[in-house]
Short mmCIF file of C-alpha atoms in Angstrom, two decimals:
data_model
loop_
_atom_site.label_atom_id
_atom_site.label_comp_id
_atom_site.label_asym_id
_atom_site.label_seq_id
_atom_site.Cartn_x
_atom_site.Cartn_y
_atom_site.Cartn_z
CA MET A 1 86.87 124.97 66.58
CA LYS A 2 83.67 122.89 66.55
CA LYS A 3 84.96 121.07 63.47
CA ALA A 4 88.29 120.44 65.17
CA LEU A 5 86.59 119.01 68.22
CA SER A 6 84.40 116.83 66.01
CA LEU A 7 87.50 115.47 64.29
CA LEU A 8 89.08 114.87 67.70
CA LEU A 9 86.08 112.87 68.83
CA THR A 10 86.04 110.86 65.61
CA GLY A 11 89.70 110.04 66.03
CA ALA A 12 89.18 108.95 69.61
CA LEU A 13 86.25 106.71 68.72
CA CYS A 14 87.83 105.19 65.61
CA ALA A 15 91.34 104.53 66.92
CA GLY A 16 91.97 100.77 66.69
CA LEU A 17 94.02 98.58 68.96
CA LEU A 18 96.59 96.71 66.87
CA ALA A 19 99.47 94.61 68.08
CA GLY A 20 102.90 96.10 67.73
CA CYS A 21 105.55 98.20 69.36
CA GLY A 22 108.22 100.65 68.31
CA GLN A 23 111.34 99.26 66.74
CA THR A 24 113.66 102.23 67.20
CA GLN A 25 116.85 101.52 69.12
CA SER A 26 118.85 104.41 70.54
CA THR A 27 122.27 104.77 72.12
CA PRO A 28 121.96 104.59 75.93
CA ALA A 29 122.07 107.94 77.69
CA SER A 30 125.37 108.72 79.34
CA GLY A 31 125.48 108.06 83.06
CA ASN A 32 122.86 105.29 82.86
CA THR A 33 123.80 102.62 85.38
CA SER A 34 121.54 99.76 84.22
CA THR A 35 123.29 96.72 82.82
CA GLY A 36 122.27 95.02 79.63
CA SER A 37 121.03 91.44 79.40
CA SER A 38 123.27 88.40 79.14
CA VAL A 39 122.61 84.71 78.69
CA ALA A 40 122.40 82.89 82.02
CA GLU A 41 123.49 79.26 82.49
CA GLU A 42 119.94 77.96 82.64
CA GLY A 43 119.15 79.50 79.26
CA ASN A 44 117.36 82.59 80.54
CA LYS A 45 118.81 86.04 79.99
CA SER A 46 119.61 87.96 83.16
CA ILE A 47 118.71 91.56 83.95
CA ASP A 48 120.09 93.12 87.11
CA THR A 49 117.41 95.79 87.66
CA LEU A 50 114.14 96.66 85.95
CA ARG A 51 113.12 100.23 86.83
CA ILE A 52 109.40 101.04 86.66
CA ALA A 53 108.07 104.57 87.16
CA PHE A 54 104.46 105.50 87.96
CA VAL A 55 102.89 108.93 87.55
CA PRO A 56 101.52 110.51 90.77
CA SER A 57 97.81 110.27 89.94
CA ARG A 58 97.28 108.91 93.45
CA GLU A 59 99.23 109.58 96.65
CA PRO A 60 102.80 108.27 96.10
CA ASP A 61 102.84 106.19 99.31
CA GLU A 62 99.54 104.61 98.30
CA ILE A 63 100.91 103.68 94.87
CA ILE A 64 104.13 102.23 96.29
CA THR A 65 102.21 100.09 98.80
CA ALA A 66 99.61 98.88 96.30
CA THR A 67 102.15 97.96 93.63
CA GLU A 68 104.59 96.10 95.91
CA PRO A 69 103.21 92.68 94.80
CA LEU A 70 103.88 93.67 91.18
CA LYS A 71 107.58 93.13 91.77
CA GLN A 72 107.24 89.40 92.36
CA LEU A 73 104.43 88.95 89.83
CA LEU A 74 106.53 90.54 87.11
CA THR A 75 109.66 88.63 88.14
CA ASP A 76 107.77 85.33 87.96
CA GLU A 77 106.15 86.07 84.60
CA LEU A 78 109.38 87.25 83.00
CA ALA A 79 111.19 84.12 84.25
CA LYS A 80 108.64 82.00 82.36
CA LEU A 81 109.35 84.11 79.27
CA GLY A 82 113.12 83.76 79.36
CA TYR A 83 114.32 86.60 81.58
CA ASP A 84 115.70 86.40 85.12
CA VAL A 85 115.31 89.80 86.78
CA GLY A 86 117.39 90.40 89.88
CA LYS A 87 115.43 93.39 91.17
CA VAL A 88 112.29 95.30 90.19
CA ASP A 89 112.56 98.91 91.36
CA ILE A 90 109.26 100.84 91.53
CA THR A 91 109.20 104.62 91.97
CA VAL A 92 106.59 107.37 91.71
CA GLY A 93 107.62 110.48 89.80
CA THR A 94 107.28 113.93 91.31
CA SER A 95 105.16 114.88 88.28
CA TYR A 96 103.86 113.37 85.05
CA GLU A 97 106.60 115.22 83.18
CA ALA A 98 109.26 113.80 85.50
CA VAL A 99 108.31 110.27 84.46
CA GLY A 100 108.34 111.21 80.77
CA GLU A 101 111.77 112.77 81.18
CA ALA A 102 113.05 109.70 83.04
CA LEU A 103 111.94 107.45 80.18
CA SER A 104 113.56 109.76 77.64
CA ALA A 105 116.80 109.87 79.62
CA GLY A 106 116.84 106.12 80.23
CA THR A 107 116.77 106.51 84.01
CA ALA A 108 113.48 104.58 83.96
CA ASP A 109 112.93 101.50 81.80
CA VAL A 110 109.14 101.27 81.99
CA GLY A 111 106.55 103.96 82.66
CA LEU A 112 102.85 103.67 83.42
CA ILE A 113 101.79 107.00 81.94
CA PRO A 114 98.67 108.62 80.46
CA GLY A 115 98.30 109.08 76.73
CA GLY A 116 98.93 112.79 77.09
CA THR A 117 102.30 112.19 78.72
CA TYR A 118 103.21 109.54 76.15
CA VAL A 119 102.65 111.79 73.13
CA LEU A 120 104.68 114.58 74.73
CA TYR A 121 107.64 112.23 75.18
CA ASP A 122 107.22 109.79 72.28
CA ASP A 123 110.62 110.82 70.92
CA GLY A 124 112.09 109.08 73.94
CA CYS A 125 109.67 106.21 74.60
CA ASP A 126 107.65 103.53 72.80
CA VAL A 127 104.11 102.54 73.73
CA LEU A 128 103.62 98.82 74.35
CA LEU A 129 100.15 98.46 75.86
CA THR A 130 96.90 100.28 76.45
CA ALA A 131 95.04 99.71 79.70
CA THR A 132 91.48 98.44 79.71
CA ARG A 133 89.03 99.55 82.38
CA ASP A 134 85.64 98.49 83.63
CA GLY A 135 83.01 100.53 81.85
CA LEU A 136 80.76 102.83 83.85
CA SER A 137 77.02 102.85 84.26
CA ILE A 138 76.93 106.42 82.89
CA ASP A 139 78.57 107.52 79.65
CA SER A 140 76.78 110.68 78.60
CA ASP A 141 77.85 114.01 77.12
CA ASN A 142 75.28 115.69 79.38
CA ALA A 143 76.46 116.65 82.88
CA LYS A 144 72.94 116.49 84.30
CA ASP A 145 72.67 112.79 83.36
CA TRP A 146 75.64 112.02 85.62
CA ASN A 147 73.92 113.76 88.52
CA ASP A 148 70.46 112.29 87.91
CA ASN A 149 71.85 108.75 87.77
CA ALA A 150 74.48 108.95 90.52
CA PRO A 151 76.24 107.11 92.00
CA THR A 152 78.33 105.94 89.08
CA GLU A 153 78.75 102.17 89.12
CA PRO A 154 81.16 99.88 87.27
CA THR A 155 79.99 97.50 84.57
CA THR A 156 81.56 94.30 83.28
CA ASP A 157 82.18 95.84 79.85
CA GLN A 158 85.87 96.47 79.15
CA VAL A 159 86.62 99.81 77.52
CA THR A 160 89.77 101.47 76.18
CA SER A 161 88.65 105.06 76.75
CA TYR A 162 87.21 107.19 79.53
CA ARG A 163 85.87 110.69 80.08
CA ALA A 164 87.02 113.61 82.16
CA LEU A 165 84.54 115.40 84.39
CA MET A 166 84.42 118.85 85.89
CA ILE A 167 83.09 118.26 89.41
CA ALA A 168 81.69 120.93 91.69
CA GLY A 169 82.07 120.54 95.45
CA PRO A 170 80.09 121.47 98.56
CA SER A 171 81.20 125.11 98.72
CA GLU A 172 78.56 127.79 98.22
CA LYS A 173 79.85 128.57 94.72
CA GLY A 174 80.13 124.89 93.86
CA LYS A 175 76.52 124.27 94.88
CA ALA A 176 75.38 127.25 92.82
CA LEU A 177 76.99 125.85 89.68
CA ALA A 178 75.49 122.41 90.34
CA ALA A 179 72.03 123.86 90.86
CA LYS A 180 72.20 125.68 87.55
CA VAL A 181 73.32 122.57 85.66
CA ASN A 182 70.67 120.40 87.32
CA ALA A 183 68.02 122.95 86.39
CA GLY A 184 68.97 122.48 82.74
CA GLU A 185 70.55 125.92 82.42
CA ALA A 186 73.72 126.56 80.45
CA LEU A 187 76.71 127.81 82.39
CA THR A 188 78.31 131.10 81.35
CA TRP A 189 81.95 132.13 81.31
CA GLU A 190 81.16 134.41 84.24
CA ASP A 191 79.90 131.37 86.16
CA VAL A 192 83.03 129.26 85.63
CA SER A 193 85.60 132.04 85.78
CA SER A 194 84.38 133.33 89.14
CA VAL A 195 85.08 130.09 91.03
CA ASN A 196 88.26 128.44 92.28
CA TRP A 197 89.48 125.52 90.15
CA SER A 198 91.88 122.65 90.81
CA VAL A 199 93.65 121.43 87.67
CA ALA A 200 96.44 118.89 87.11
CA ASN A 201 99.71 119.47 85.27
CA SER A 202 99.60 120.32 81.59
CA SER A 203 100.25 116.77 80.31
CA SER A 204 97.31 115.24 82.22
CA PRO A 205 94.45 114.38 79.82
CA ALA A 206 91.70 114.28 82.46
CA GLY A 207 93.10 116.99 84.69
CA TYR A 208 94.09 119.58 82.09
CA ILE A 209 94.03 118.84 78.35
CA TYR A 210 90.45 117.73 77.78
CA PRO A 211 88.97 120.15 80.33
CA SER A 212 90.70 122.91 78.37
CA LEU A 213 89.02 121.62 75.21
CA TRP A 214 85.69 121.68 77.05
CA LEU A 215 86.27 125.31 78.02
CA GLN A 216 87.18 126.15 74.43
CA GLU A 217 84.11 124.44 73.00
CA ASN A 218 81.68 125.99 75.47
CA PHE A 219 83.14 129.42 76.17
CA ASP A 220 85.85 130.03 73.54
CA LYS A 221 88.38 130.15 76.40
CA ASN A 222 91.12 127.82 77.56
CA ILE A 223 92.34 126.64 80.92
CA THR A 224 95.09 129.25 81.17
CA GLU A 225 92.41 131.94 81.11
CA LEU A 226 90.77 130.74 84.32
CA PRO A 227 91.70 133.51 86.78
CA HIS A 228 91.37 131.30 89.87
CA ALA A 229 93.02 127.98 89.02
CA VAL A 230 95.60 126.11 91.12
CA GLN A 231 97.59 123.03 90.17
CA SER A 232 97.25 120.05 92.51
CA ASP A 233 100.03 117.49 92.69
CA SER A 234 97.59 114.56 92.81
CA TYR A 235 93.88 113.83 92.57
CA GLY A 236 93.90 113.01 96.27
CA SER A 237 95.04 116.51 97.18
CA ALA A 238 92.54 117.95 94.69
CA PHE A 239 89.64 116.13 96.36
CA ALA A 240 90.90 117.20 99.78
CA ARG A 241 90.81 120.82 98.61
CA LEU A 242 87.34 120.32 97.17
CA ALA A 243 86.07 118.86 100.45
CA SER A 244 87.54 121.71 102.50
CA GLY A 245 86.15 124.39 100.20
CA GLN A 246 89.58 125.64 99.13
CA VAL A 247 88.45 124.99 95.55
CA ASP A 248 84.95 124.94 94.11
CA VAL A 249 85.58 122.76 91.03
CA LEU A 250 88.13 120.12 90.09
CA CYS A 251 89.00 118.36 86.84
CA THR A 252 89.37 114.58 87.07
CA TYR A 253 88.68 111.20 85.43
CA ALA A 254 85.12 109.89 85.37
CA ASP A 255 85.42 107.22 88.06
CA ALA A 256 87.53 109.27 90.48
CA ARG A 257 84.68 109.74 92.94
CA ARG A 258 84.44 105.96 93.28
CA ASP A 259 88.17 105.90 94.09
CA TYR A 260 87.91 108.62 96.75
CA GLU A 261 84.51 107.70 98.22
CA ASP A 262 86.00 106.31 101.44
CA GLU A 263 88.48 109.17 101.88
CA TRP A 264 85.65 111.69 101.54
CA THR A 265 83.96 110.61 104.78
CA GLY A 266 87.16 109.30 106.38
CA GLU A 267 90.36 111.28 105.84
CA TYR A 268 88.50 114.38 104.61
CA ALA A 269 85.98 114.15 107.50
CA MET A 270 82.88 114.99 105.46
CA THR A 271 79.45 114.14 106.89
CA ASN A 272 77.66 113.46 103.62
CA SER A 273 78.78 110.98 100.97
CA ILE A 274 80.84 112.19 98.03
CA TRP A 275 77.79 111.63 95.82
CA GLU A 276 75.66 113.96 97.93
CA ASP A 277 78.34 116.66 98.23
CA THR A 278 79.50 116.81 94.60
CA ALA A 279 77.97 117.22 91.16
CA VAL A 280 79.16 117.09 87.57
CA ILE A 281 79.07 120.41 85.74
CA GLY A 282 80.93 119.42 82.56
CA VAL A 283 81.82 116.32 80.53
CA THR A 284 84.60 115.94 77.95
CA PRO A 285 84.87 113.75 74.85
CA ALA A 286 86.32 110.26 75.30
CA ILE A 287 90.01 109.98 76.19
CA TYR A 288 92.13 106.98 75.17
CA ASN A 289 93.34 104.97 78.17
CA ASP A 290 96.71 105.01 79.95
CA THR A 291 99.77 103.36 78.47
CA ILE A 292 102.57 101.10 79.49
CA SER A 293 105.51 102.66 77.67
CA VAL A 294 109.21 101.83 77.60
CA SER A 295 112.34 103.91 77.24
CA LYS A 296 114.06 104.06 73.86
CA THR A 297 117.39 104.79 75.56
CA SER A 298 117.29 102.04 78.19
CA PRO A 299 120.12 99.55 77.49
CA ILE A 300 117.94 96.59 78.47
CA MET A 301 115.20 97.39 75.95
CA ASP A 302 115.44 95.35 72.78
CA ASP A 303 112.59 93.97 70.69
CA ASP A 304 112.62 90.56 72.41
CA PHE A 305 112.43 92.06 75.88
CA LYS A 306 109.66 94.44 74.81
CA ALA A 307 107.66 91.45 73.60
CA ALA A 308 108.28 89.61 76.87
CA LEU A 309 107.27 92.66 78.93
CA SER A 310 104.07 93.02 76.93
CA GLU A 311 103.15 89.39 77.43
CA ALA A 312 104.04 89.54 81.12
CA PHE A 313 101.83 92.56 81.83
CA ILE A 314 98.94 91.07 79.82
CA ASN A 315 99.25 87.81 81.77
CA ILE A 316 99.35 89.67 85.08
CA GLY A 317 96.23 91.62 84.13
CA ASN A 318 94.43 88.34 83.47
CA THR A 319 94.88 87.12 87.07
CA GLU A 320 92.89 88.11 90.12
CA GLU A 321 96.05 88.95 92.07
CA GLY A 322 97.29 91.07 89.20
CA LYS A 323 93.97 92.89 88.88
CA GLU A 324 94.18 93.87 92.55
CA VAL A 325 97.57 95.48 91.94
CA ILE A 326 96.72 97.43 88.78
CA ALA A 327 93.39 98.57 90.24
CA ILE A 328 95.34 101.44 91.86
CA TYR A 329 95.17 103.09 88.41
CA SER A 330 91.63 101.80 87.68
CA HIS A 331 93.17 99.38 85.18
CA ASN A 332 91.58 95.99 84.65
CA GLY A 333 93.91 94.54 82.03
CA TYR A 334 96.04 95.40 79.01
CA GLN A 335 95.88 95.16 75.23
CA PRO A 336 98.66 95.60 72.64
CA ALA A 337 98.95 99.18 71.40
CA GLN A 338 100.74 101.14 68.72
CA SER A 339 101.70 104.77 68.39
CA SER A 340 98.89 105.64 65.97
CA ASP A 341 96.28 104.70 68.60
CA TYR A 342 97.16 108.01 70.25
CA ASP A 343 96.86 110.23 67.18
CA SER A 344 93.70 111.80 68.63
CA GLU A 345 95.69 112.67 71.73
CA ARG A 346 98.33 114.29 69.54
CA ALA A 347 95.58 116.38 67.93
CA ALA A 348 94.43 117.43 71.39
CA GLN A 349 97.96 118.39 72.40
CA GLU A 350 98.44 120.43 69.24
CA MET A 351 95.18 122.24 69.88
CA ILE A 352 96.17 123.00 73.46
CA GLN A 353 99.54 124.35 72.33
CA SER A 354 97.79 126.51 69.76
CA LEU A 355 95.32 127.81 72.33
CA ASN A 356 98.05 128.57 74.83
CA SER A 357 100.12 130.39 72.19
CA ALA A 358 97.12 132.45 71.17
CA GLY A 359 96.39 133.25 74.81
#
């Protein structure tokens, strides 16, 4: 298992970003109501509706509000690139899997999905782009380093990977775990199995897959063996549960506390800051960033439109207005991607499936 995890890390660190996108064309799914493109009088091709689906990593209403400007930004960019889009429809899936299934079925044309979701549904979707993020002031394998150097701050370095953290909250059990880690003591299976956990759905890299690998590496257990784990429908609800003491530990992406810092003392009504009330108790290997993926069964997706979409999203990510929109996902820009960039994620998925079967 140690060797497997070492190979996983090597794959994550060595994966290159190369331009390209899938070339497979599939017959549109039956019942799909989108219309294909046609040449307009002014020389642009026309598309009635472009359907974009987001995964619910934040509260759905928050995502819908924050991404509203994306509709016009994308319409304007695509017009410059030869496509007149009548309507951009943005939705938030009920789960990560729901977005993957929508892409596979052709009921969504574009999906902003994590790498874990992409590799689960790559039979039905092509990856176009990988998100870049601001780097963080801390990037250590050691949980105590994250606590000693808190709060985590952004840097100007752009990175194509991130880490998942296991974060203990202000409950009595959460504080006990944090105290042990900060004293330099190793946690035991009894320590982690006796507390209440919040995890994400099984295709979430930061909320499920890589935390399970961390459990396997450190305790020879996987996430399904945690006796007190609940699935949260979003990171917002997970942090709310952590603040209230309903859970003692949650699994999340490394800069999540920065995203929920205001909610912690506002909506969640905590007296102390999120940095005072929480502590890192575990750190995973690097995870390749989120994707912009497109449906293989969407009737509007041909190679030319994929190229235009890629250029449009890259251009949007290079503007200040665009950066404000995509910041909802902690994205700062986009780079061309290809399927093989996510081979390390496929290895992680295979390992999780193996662990779950054995369990």
